[in-house]
Coordinates of C-alpha atoms in Angstrom, one line a residue:
X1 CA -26.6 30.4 -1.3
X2 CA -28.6 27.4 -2.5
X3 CA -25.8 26.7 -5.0
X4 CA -22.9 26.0 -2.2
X5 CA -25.3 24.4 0.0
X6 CA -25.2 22.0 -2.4
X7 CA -22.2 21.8 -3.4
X8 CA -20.9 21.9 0.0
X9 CA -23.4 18.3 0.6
X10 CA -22.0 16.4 -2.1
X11 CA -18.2 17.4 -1.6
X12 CA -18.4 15.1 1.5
X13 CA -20.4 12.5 -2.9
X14 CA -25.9 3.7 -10.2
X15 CA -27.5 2.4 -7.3
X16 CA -31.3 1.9 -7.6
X17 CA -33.6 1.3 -4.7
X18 CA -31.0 -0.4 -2.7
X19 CA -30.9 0.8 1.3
X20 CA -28.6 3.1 1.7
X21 CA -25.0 2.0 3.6
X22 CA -24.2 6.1 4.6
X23 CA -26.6 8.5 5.6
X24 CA -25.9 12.2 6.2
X25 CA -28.5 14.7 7.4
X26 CA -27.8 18.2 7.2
X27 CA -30.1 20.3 9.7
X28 CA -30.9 23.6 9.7
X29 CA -28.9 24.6 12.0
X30 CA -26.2 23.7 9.9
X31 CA -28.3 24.9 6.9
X32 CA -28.4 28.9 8.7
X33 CA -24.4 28.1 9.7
X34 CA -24.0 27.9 6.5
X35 CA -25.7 30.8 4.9
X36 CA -24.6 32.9 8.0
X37 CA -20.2 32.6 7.0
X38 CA -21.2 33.0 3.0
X39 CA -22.7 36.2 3.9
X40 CA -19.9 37.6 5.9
X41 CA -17.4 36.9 3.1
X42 CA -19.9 38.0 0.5
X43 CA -19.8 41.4 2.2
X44 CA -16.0 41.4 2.5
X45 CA -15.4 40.3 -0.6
X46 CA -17.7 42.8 -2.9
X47 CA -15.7 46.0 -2.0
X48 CA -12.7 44.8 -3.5
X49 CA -14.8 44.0 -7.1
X50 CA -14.5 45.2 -10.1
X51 CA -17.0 44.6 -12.5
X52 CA -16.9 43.8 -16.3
X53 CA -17.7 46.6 -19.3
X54 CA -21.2 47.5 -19.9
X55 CA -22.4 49.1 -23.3
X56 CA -25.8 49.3 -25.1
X57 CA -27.7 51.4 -27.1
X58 CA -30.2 54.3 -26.2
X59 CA -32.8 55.0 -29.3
X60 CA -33.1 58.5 -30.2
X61 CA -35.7 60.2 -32.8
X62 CA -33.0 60.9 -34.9
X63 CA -30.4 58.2 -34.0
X64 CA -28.9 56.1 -31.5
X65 CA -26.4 57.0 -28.8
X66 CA -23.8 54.3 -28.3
X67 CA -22.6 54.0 -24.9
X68 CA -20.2 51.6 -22.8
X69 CA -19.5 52.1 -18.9
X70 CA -16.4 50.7 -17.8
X71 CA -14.2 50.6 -14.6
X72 CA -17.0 49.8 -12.8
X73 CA -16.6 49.4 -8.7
X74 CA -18.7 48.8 -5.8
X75 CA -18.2 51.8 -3.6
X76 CA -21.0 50.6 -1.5
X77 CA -23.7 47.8 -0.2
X78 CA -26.4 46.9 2.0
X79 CA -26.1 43.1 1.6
X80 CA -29.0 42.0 4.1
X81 CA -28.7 38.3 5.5
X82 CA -31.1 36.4 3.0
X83 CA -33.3 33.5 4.5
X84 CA -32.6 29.7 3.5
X85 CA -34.7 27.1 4.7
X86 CA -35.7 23.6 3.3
X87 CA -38.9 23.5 1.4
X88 CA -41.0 20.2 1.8
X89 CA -43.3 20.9 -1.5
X90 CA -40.5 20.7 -4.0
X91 CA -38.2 18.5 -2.0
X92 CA -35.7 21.2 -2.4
X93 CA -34.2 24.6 -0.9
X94 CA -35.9 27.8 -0.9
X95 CA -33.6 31.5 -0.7
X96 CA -34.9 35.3 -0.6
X97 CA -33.2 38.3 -0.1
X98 CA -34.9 41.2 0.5
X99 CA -33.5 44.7 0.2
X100 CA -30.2 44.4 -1.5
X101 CA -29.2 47.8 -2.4
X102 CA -25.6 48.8 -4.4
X103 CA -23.7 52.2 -5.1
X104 CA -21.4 52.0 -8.2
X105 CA -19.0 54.3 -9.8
X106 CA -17.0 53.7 -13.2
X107 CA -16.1 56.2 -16.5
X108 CA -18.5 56.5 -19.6
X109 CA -18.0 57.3 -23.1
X110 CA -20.5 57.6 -25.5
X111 CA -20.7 57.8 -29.6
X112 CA -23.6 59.8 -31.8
X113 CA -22.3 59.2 -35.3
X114 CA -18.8 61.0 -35.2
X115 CA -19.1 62.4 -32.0
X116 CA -17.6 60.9 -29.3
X117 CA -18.4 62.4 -25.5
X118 CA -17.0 61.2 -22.6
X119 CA -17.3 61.8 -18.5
X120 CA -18.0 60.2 -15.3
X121 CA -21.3 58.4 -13.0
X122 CA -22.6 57.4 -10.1
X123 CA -25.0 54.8 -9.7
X124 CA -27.6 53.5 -7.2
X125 CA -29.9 50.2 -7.3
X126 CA -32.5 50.1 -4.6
X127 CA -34.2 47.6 -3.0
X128 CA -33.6 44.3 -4.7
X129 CA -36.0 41.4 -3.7
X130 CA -34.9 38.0 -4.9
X131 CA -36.8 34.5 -4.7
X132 CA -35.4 31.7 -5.8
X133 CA -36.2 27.5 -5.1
X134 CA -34.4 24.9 -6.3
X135 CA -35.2 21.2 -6.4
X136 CA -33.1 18.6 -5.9
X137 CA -33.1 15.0 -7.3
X138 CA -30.7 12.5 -8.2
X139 CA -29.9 11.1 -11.2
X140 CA -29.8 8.3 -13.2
X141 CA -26.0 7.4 -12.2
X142 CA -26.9 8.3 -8.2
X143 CA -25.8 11.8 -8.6
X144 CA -27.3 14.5 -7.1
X145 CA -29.2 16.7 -9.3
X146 CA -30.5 20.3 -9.3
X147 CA -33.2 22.4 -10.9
X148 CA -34.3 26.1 -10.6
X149 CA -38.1 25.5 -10.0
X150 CA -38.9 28.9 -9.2
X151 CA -37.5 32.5 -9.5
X152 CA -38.9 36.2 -8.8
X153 CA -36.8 39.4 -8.8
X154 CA -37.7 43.1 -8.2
X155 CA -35.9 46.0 -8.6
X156 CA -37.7 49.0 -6.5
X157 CA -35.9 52.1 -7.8
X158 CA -32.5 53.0 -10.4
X159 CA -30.6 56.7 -9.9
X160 CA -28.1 57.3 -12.3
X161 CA -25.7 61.0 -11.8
X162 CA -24.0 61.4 -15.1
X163 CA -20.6 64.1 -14.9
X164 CA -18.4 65.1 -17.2
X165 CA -18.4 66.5 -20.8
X166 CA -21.6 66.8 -22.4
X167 CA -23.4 65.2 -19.2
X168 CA -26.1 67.3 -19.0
X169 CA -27.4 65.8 -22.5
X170 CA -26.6 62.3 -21.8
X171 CA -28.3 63.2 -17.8
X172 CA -31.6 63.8 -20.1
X173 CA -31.6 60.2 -22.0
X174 CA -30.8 58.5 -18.9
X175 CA -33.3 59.9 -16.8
X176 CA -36.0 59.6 -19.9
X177 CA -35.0 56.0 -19.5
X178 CA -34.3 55.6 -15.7
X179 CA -37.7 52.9 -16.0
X180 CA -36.4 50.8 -19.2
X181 CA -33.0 50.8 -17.5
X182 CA -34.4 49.5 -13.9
X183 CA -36.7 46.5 -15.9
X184 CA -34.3 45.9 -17.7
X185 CA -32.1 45.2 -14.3
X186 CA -34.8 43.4 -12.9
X187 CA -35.4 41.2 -16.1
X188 CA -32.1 39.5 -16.7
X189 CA -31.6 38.6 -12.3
X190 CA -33.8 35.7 -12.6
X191 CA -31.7 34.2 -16.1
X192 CA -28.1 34.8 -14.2
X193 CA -29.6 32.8 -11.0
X194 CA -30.7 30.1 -13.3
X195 CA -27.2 30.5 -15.9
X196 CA -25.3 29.6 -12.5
X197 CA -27.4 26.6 -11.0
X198 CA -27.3 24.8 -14.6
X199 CA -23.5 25.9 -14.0
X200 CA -23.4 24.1 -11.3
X201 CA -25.8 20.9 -12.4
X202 CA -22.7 20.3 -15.3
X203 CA -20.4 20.6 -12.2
X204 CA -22.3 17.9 -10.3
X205 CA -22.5 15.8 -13.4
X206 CA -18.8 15.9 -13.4
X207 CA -18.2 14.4 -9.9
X208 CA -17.0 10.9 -9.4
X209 CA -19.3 8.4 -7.5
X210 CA -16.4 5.9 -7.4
X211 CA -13.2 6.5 -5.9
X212 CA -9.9 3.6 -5.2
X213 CA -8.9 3.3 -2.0
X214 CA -5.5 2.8 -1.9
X215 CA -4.8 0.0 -5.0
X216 CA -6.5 -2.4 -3.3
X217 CA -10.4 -0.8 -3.1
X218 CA -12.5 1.4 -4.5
X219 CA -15.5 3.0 -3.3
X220 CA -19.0 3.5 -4.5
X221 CA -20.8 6.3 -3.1
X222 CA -24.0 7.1 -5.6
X223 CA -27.2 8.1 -3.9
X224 CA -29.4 4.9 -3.1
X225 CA -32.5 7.0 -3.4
X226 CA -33.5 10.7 -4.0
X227 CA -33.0 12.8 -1.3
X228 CA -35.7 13.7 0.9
X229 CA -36.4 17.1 2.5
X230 CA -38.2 17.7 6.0
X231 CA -39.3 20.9 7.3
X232 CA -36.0 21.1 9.6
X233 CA -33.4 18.9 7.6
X234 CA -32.2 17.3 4.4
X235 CA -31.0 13.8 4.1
X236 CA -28.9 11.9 1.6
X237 CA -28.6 7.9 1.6
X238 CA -25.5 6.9 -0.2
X239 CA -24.6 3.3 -1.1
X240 CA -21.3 3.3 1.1
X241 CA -19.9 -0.1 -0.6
X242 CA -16.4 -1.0 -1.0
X243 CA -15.3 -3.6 -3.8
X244 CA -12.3 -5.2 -4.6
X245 CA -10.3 -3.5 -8.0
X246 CA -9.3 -6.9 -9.0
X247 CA -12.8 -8.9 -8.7
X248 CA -15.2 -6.6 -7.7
X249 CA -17.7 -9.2 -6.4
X250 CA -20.5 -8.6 -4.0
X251 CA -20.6 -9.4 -1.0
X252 CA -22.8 -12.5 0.4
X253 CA -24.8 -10.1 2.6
X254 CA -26.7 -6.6 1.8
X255 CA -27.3 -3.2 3.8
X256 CA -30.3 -3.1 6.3
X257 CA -32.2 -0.3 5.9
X258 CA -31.7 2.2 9.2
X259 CA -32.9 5.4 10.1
X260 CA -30.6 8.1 12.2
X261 CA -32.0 8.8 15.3
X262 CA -33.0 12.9 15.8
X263 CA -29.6 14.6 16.9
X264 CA -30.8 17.9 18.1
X265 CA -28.4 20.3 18.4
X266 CA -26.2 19.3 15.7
X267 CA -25.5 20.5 12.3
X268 CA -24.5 17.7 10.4
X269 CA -24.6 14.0 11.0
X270 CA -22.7 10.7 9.0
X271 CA -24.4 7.4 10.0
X272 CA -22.1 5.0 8.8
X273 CA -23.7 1.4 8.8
X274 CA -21.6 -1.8 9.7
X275 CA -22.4 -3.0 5.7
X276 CA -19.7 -0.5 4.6
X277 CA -17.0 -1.7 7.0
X278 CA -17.9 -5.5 5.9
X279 CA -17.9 -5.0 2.8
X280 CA -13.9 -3.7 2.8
X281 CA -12.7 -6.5 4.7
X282 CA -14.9 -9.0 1.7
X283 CA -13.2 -6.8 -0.7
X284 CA -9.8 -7.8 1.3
X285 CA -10.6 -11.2 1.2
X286 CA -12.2 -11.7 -1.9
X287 CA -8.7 -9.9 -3.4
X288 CA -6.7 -12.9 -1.7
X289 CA -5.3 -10.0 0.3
X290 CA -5.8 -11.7 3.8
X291 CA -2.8 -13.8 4.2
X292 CA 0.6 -13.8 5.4
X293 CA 3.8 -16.1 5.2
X294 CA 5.5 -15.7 8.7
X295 CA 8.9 -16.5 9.3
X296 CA 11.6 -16.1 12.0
X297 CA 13.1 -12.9 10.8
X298 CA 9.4 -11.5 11.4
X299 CA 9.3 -12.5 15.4
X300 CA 11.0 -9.6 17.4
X301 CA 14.7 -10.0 18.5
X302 CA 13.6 -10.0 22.2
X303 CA 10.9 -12.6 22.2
X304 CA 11.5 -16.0 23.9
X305 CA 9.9 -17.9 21.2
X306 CA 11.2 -18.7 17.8
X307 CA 9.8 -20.0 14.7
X308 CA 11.8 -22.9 14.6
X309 CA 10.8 -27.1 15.5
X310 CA 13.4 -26.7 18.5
X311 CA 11.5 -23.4 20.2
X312 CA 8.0 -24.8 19.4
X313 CA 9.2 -28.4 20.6
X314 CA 8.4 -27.3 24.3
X315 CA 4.5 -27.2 23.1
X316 CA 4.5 -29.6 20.4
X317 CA 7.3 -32.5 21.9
X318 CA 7.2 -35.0 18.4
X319 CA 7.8 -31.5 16.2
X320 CA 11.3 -31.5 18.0
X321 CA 11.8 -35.4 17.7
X322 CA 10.4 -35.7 14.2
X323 CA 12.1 -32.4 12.6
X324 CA 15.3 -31.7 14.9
X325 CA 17.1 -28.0 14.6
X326 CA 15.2 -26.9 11.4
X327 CA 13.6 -23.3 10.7
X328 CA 9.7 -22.7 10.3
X329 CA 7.5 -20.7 8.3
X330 CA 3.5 -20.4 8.6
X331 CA 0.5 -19.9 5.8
X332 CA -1.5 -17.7 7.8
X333 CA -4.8 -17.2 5.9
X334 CA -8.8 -16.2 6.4
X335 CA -10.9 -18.9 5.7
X336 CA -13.8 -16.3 5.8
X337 CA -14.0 -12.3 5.2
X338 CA -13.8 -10.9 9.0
X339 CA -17.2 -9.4 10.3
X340 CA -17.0 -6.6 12.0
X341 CA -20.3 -5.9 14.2
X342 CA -21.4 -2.3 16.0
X343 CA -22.7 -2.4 19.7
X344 CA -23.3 0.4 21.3
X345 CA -20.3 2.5 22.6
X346 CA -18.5 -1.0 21.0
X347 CA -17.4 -2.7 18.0
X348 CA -16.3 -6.2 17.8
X349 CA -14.2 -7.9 14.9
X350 CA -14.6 -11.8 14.6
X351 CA -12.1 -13.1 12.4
X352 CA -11.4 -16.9 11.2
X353 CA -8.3 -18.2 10.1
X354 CA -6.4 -21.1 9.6
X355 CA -2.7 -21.7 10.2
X356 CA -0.3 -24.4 8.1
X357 CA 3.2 -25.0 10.1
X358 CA 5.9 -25.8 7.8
X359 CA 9.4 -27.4 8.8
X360 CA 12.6 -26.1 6.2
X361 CA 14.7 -28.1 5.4
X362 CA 18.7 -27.0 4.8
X363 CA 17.9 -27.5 1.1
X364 CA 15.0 -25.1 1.1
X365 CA 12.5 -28.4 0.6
X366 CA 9.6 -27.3 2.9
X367 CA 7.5 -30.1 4.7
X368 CA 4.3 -29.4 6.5
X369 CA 3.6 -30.3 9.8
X370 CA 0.5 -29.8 11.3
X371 CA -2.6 -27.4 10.3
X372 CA -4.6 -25.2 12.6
X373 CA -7.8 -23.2 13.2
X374 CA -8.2 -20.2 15.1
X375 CA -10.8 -18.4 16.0
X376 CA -10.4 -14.9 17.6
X377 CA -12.9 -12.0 18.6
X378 CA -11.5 -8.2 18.8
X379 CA -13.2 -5.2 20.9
X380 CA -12.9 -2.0 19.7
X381 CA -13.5 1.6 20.8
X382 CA -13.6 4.8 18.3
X383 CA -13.6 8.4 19.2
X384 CA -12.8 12.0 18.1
X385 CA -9.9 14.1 19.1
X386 CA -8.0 17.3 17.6
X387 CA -10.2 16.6 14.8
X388 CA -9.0 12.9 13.8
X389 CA -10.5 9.2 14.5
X390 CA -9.2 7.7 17.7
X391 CA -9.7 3.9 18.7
X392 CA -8.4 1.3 20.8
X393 CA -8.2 -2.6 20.4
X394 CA -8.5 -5.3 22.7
X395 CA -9.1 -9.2 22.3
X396 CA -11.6 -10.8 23.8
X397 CA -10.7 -14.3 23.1
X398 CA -8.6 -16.5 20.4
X399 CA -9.0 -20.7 20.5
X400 CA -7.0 -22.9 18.3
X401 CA -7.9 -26.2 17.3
X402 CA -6.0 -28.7 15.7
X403 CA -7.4 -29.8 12.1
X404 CA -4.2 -32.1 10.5
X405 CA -0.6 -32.7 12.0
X406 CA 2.2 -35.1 10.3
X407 CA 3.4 -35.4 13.7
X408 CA 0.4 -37.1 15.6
X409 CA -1.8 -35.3 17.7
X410 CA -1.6 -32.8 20.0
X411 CA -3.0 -30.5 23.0
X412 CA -3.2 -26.8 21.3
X413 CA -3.6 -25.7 25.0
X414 CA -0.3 -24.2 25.5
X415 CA 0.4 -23.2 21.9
X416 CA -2.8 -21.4 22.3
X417 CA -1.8 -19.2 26.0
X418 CA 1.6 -19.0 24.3
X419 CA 0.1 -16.9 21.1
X420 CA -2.6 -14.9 23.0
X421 CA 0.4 -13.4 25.0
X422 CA 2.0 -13.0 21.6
X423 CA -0.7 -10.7 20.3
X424 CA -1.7 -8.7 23.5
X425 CA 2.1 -8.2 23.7
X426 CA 3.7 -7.5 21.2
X427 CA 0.8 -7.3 18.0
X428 CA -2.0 -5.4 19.8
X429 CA 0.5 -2.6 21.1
X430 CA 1.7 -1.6 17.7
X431 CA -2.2 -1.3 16.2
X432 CA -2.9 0.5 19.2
X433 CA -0.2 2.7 18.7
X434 CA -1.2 3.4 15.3
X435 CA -4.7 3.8 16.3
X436 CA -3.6 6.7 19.1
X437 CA -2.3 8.7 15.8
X438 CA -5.2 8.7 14.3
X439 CA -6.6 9.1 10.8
X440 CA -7.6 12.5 9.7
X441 CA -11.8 13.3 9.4
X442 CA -12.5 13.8 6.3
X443 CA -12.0 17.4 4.9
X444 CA -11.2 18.9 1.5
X445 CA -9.2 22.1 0.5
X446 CA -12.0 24.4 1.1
X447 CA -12.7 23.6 4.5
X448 CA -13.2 21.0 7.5
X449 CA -15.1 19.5 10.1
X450 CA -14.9 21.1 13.7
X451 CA -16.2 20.3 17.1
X452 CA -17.4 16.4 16.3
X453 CA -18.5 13.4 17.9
X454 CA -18.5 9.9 17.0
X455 CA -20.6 7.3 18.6
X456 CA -22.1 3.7 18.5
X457 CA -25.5 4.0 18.2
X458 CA -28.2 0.8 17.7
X459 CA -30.2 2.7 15.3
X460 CA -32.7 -0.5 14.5
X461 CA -33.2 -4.3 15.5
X462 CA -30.6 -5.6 12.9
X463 CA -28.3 -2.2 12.8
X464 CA -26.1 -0.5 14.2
X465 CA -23.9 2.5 13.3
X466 CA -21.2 4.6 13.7
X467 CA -22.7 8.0 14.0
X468 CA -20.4 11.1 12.9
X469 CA -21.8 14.3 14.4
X470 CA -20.7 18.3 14.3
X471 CA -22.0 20.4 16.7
X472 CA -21.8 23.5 17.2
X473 CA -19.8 24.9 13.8
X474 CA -20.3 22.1 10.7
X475 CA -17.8 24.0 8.3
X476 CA -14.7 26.1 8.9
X477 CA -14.4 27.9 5.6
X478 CA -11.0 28.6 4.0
X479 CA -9.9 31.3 1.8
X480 CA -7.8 29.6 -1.0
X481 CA -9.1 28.8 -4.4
X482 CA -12.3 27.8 -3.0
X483 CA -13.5 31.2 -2.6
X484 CA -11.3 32.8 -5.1
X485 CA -13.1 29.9 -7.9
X486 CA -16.1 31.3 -6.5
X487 CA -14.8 34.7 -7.6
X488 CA -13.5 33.6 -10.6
X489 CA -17.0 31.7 -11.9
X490 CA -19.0 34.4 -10.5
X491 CA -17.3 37.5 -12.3
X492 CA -16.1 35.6 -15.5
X493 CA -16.2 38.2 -18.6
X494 CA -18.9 37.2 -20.8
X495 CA -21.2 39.6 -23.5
X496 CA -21.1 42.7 -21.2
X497 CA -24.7 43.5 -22.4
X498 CA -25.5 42.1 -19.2
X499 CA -22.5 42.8 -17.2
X500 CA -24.0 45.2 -14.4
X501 CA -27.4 43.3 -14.0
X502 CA -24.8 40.1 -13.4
X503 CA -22.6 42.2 -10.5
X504 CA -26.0 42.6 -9.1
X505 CA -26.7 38.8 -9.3
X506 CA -23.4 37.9 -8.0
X507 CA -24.5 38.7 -4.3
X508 CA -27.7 36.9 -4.7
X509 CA -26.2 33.2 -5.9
X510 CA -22.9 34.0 -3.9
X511 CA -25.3 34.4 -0.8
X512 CA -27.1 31.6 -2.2
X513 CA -24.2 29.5 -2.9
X514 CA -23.7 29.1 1.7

């Protein structure tokens, strides 16, 4: 239970000290959610198992009796619901389960020398109490990190029937040993719980804390600083920064530290900090990524306005004078990284660019003609719908100004009406329309996010964020090779010394894993 709790945090993934750009609090509301669906397929899952060989020795005044059980199934379990909660002294997780109690059947043979017996058994294994806390940490790299701080187990009672051949004989030894056989049980619970969170500590060590985005980004997101538990959530701050593949500089600007507001009712919530977006658009720009050479064939068929000196003549009268009949191109470019700025139930985009005009002549030799500045301002809205991110844009202004012209000066007034009916006709309808299809929330092959919100929230008096929450169900589970890895790591053959005291650890750390 503990295990997939935490596993199920950094599937959503060295930075030291620095404020966190993403923070993601998991409450326990989404804590129980979570322990509530493991247990269900924990308790559909275990009548299908069958369990590895077990053999050992029983020591005899005269001897040993070799013995090995195999073909071992669950006929039966009470698999209570265990309690999870977050536990504030060890800034970590704390599960018990109280009461776990499992009917088995299988074959046994057994081996005195040169005789060989062999039969059936039943077996029962009463009241198993479990306690188990883990710790959690991160790190050197920003990883998050795990340790077993704590673990108690107790069997209450073992029944064994023995049938079959020479039963009533090997019936004796087992009952003469019914209390070695129950401590031993009850010794080797704690070791399994602790075999699988080291288990799982390797797996963690494993995970990448960098990831490219597209071949133009990558992605850092290491935890900024350890992760802190409260009585009624757990929260991770992760660096959230995007770089550039090809320079990877930083950005002239750093996170502000935030705090997410309380969301009760919700299970999980993503505060996403304007830092993150900022920093892909420096990445952008710092890649040379943020221009564009415009030419006629670019302009739709319809439009009354072509890139050429004769079409833009009618705003700029000595381009048409100077240049007669001759095709256009432009060097659209940023001259700074676009900011992009959260409001509340808003986000606005200020971008600054610079336009050169150049006149082509039939030769190819390209002259320029005039230079100009623009600077625009963007609105955006974001939402949630059939589990993707929604937006809209809109502009809420764009100015030109003239900076050099080889054809004398001249008002930008009408060039500048012309292009704002440009964008909000023909530009801002296809990023709207791309927008309306939305881009998926985030969700791996074991499950996804249902039933969320996103919001604009001012969360301090320099930040603002974009604040993901899931209310009322955090996870829908699937059951591909999530669950059947699960199965796979949980029932692995090992030495099968130990193989029935791990079948009746498996619904402990399974249960412990949601």
């Amino acid at each position: 239970m503990l295990s997939s709790a935490i596993l199920l945090l950094f599937l959503l993934p060295c930075a030291c000290g620095e404020n966190p750009a993403i923070q993601l609090i998991l409450t326990n509301k989404g804590l129980q959610y979570g322990k509530h669906a493991g247990a269900g397929w924990v308790q559909d899952k275990l009548g299908s198992v069958t369990l590895p060989d077990l053999s050992g020795d029983f020591s005899l005044l005269i001897g040993s009796v070799h013995y090995t059980l195999s073909g071992i199934s669950i006929e039966k379990c009470d698999f209570p619901e265990p309690s999870v909660e977050f536990f504030q002294n060890s800034t970590g997780l704390k599960a018990s389960l109280s009461g776990l109690s499992v009917a088995l059947t299988g074959e046994w043979t057994s081996s005195y020398g040169i005789i060989h017996d062999e039969g059936t058994f039943s077996m029962a294994v009463f009241n198993v109490d479990v306690l188990s806390v883990v710790e959690l940490g991160r790190d050197a790299d920003g990883r998050l990190s795990l340790s077993s701080l704590l673990c108690e187990a107790h069997v209450q009672d073992v029944q064994i029937q023995i049938r079959g051949g020479a039963s009533w004989i090997i019936q004796l030894i087992v009952d003469h040993n019914r209390g070695r056989i129950r401590g031993d049980i009850e010794s080797r619970i704690c070791p399994q719980m602790e075999e699988a969170i080291v288990e799982l500590e390797r797996h963690l060590q494993a995970v990448n804390v960098s990831f490219d985005v597209g071949e133009a980004l990558s992605l850092d997101l290491p935890l900024s600083l350890p992760p802190v538990v409260s009585a009624s959530a757990l929260s991770l701050g992760l660096k959230g920064e995007f770089y550039s593949i090809k320079t990877h500089k930083e950005p002239p600007f750093e996170a502000q530290p935030f705090t997410l507001p309380p969301q009760p009712g919700y299970m999980l919530s993503v505060g996403l900090s304007e830092f993150t977006l900022n920093s892909a658009f420096y990445g952008f720009f710092s890649s040379g990524l943020l221009q564009l050479l415009v030419d006629d064939g670019m302009i739709p068929p319809g439009s009354p306005v072509r890139l050429n000196t004769t079409s833009l003549g009618r705003y700029i009268p000595q381009l048409a004078q100077m240049f007669p009949d001759l095709l256009m191109n432009l060097q659209v470019y940023a001259r700074e990284a676009p900011m992009f700025s959260l409001q509340p139930d808003a986000g606005k985009l200020s971008v600054e660019g610079t336009v050169k005009a150049f006149a082509i002549f039939p030769n190819g030799t390209q002259i320029p003609v005039f230079t100009l500045d623009s600077e625009s301002l963007f609105s955006s809205k974001m939402r949630v719908a059939d589990g993707r991110v929604k937006g809209s844009v809109t502009m809420d202004n764009l100015t030109l100004s003239l900076v050099a012209s080889e054809v004398g000066p001249f008002s930008t007034d009408s060039l500048e009406k012309m292009v704002r009916m440009g964008v909000k006709m023909v530009v801002l309808p296809k990023i709207n329309q791309i927008l309306a299809s939305g881009i998926l929330l985030p969700r791996t092959k074991y499950g996804q996010l249902v039933n969320s919100v996103l919001t604009m929230e001012e969360v301090s008096m320099s930040e603002d964020v974009i604040l993901l929450k899931t209310k009322p169900t955090l996870f829908e589970l699937t059951s591909g090779s999530f669950l059947s890895g699960i199965h796979r790591l949980l029932f692995r053959r090992s030495a099968v010394s130990n193989r029935l005291t791990r079948a009746l650890a498996i619904a402990v750390r399974t249960k412990t894993y949601f």
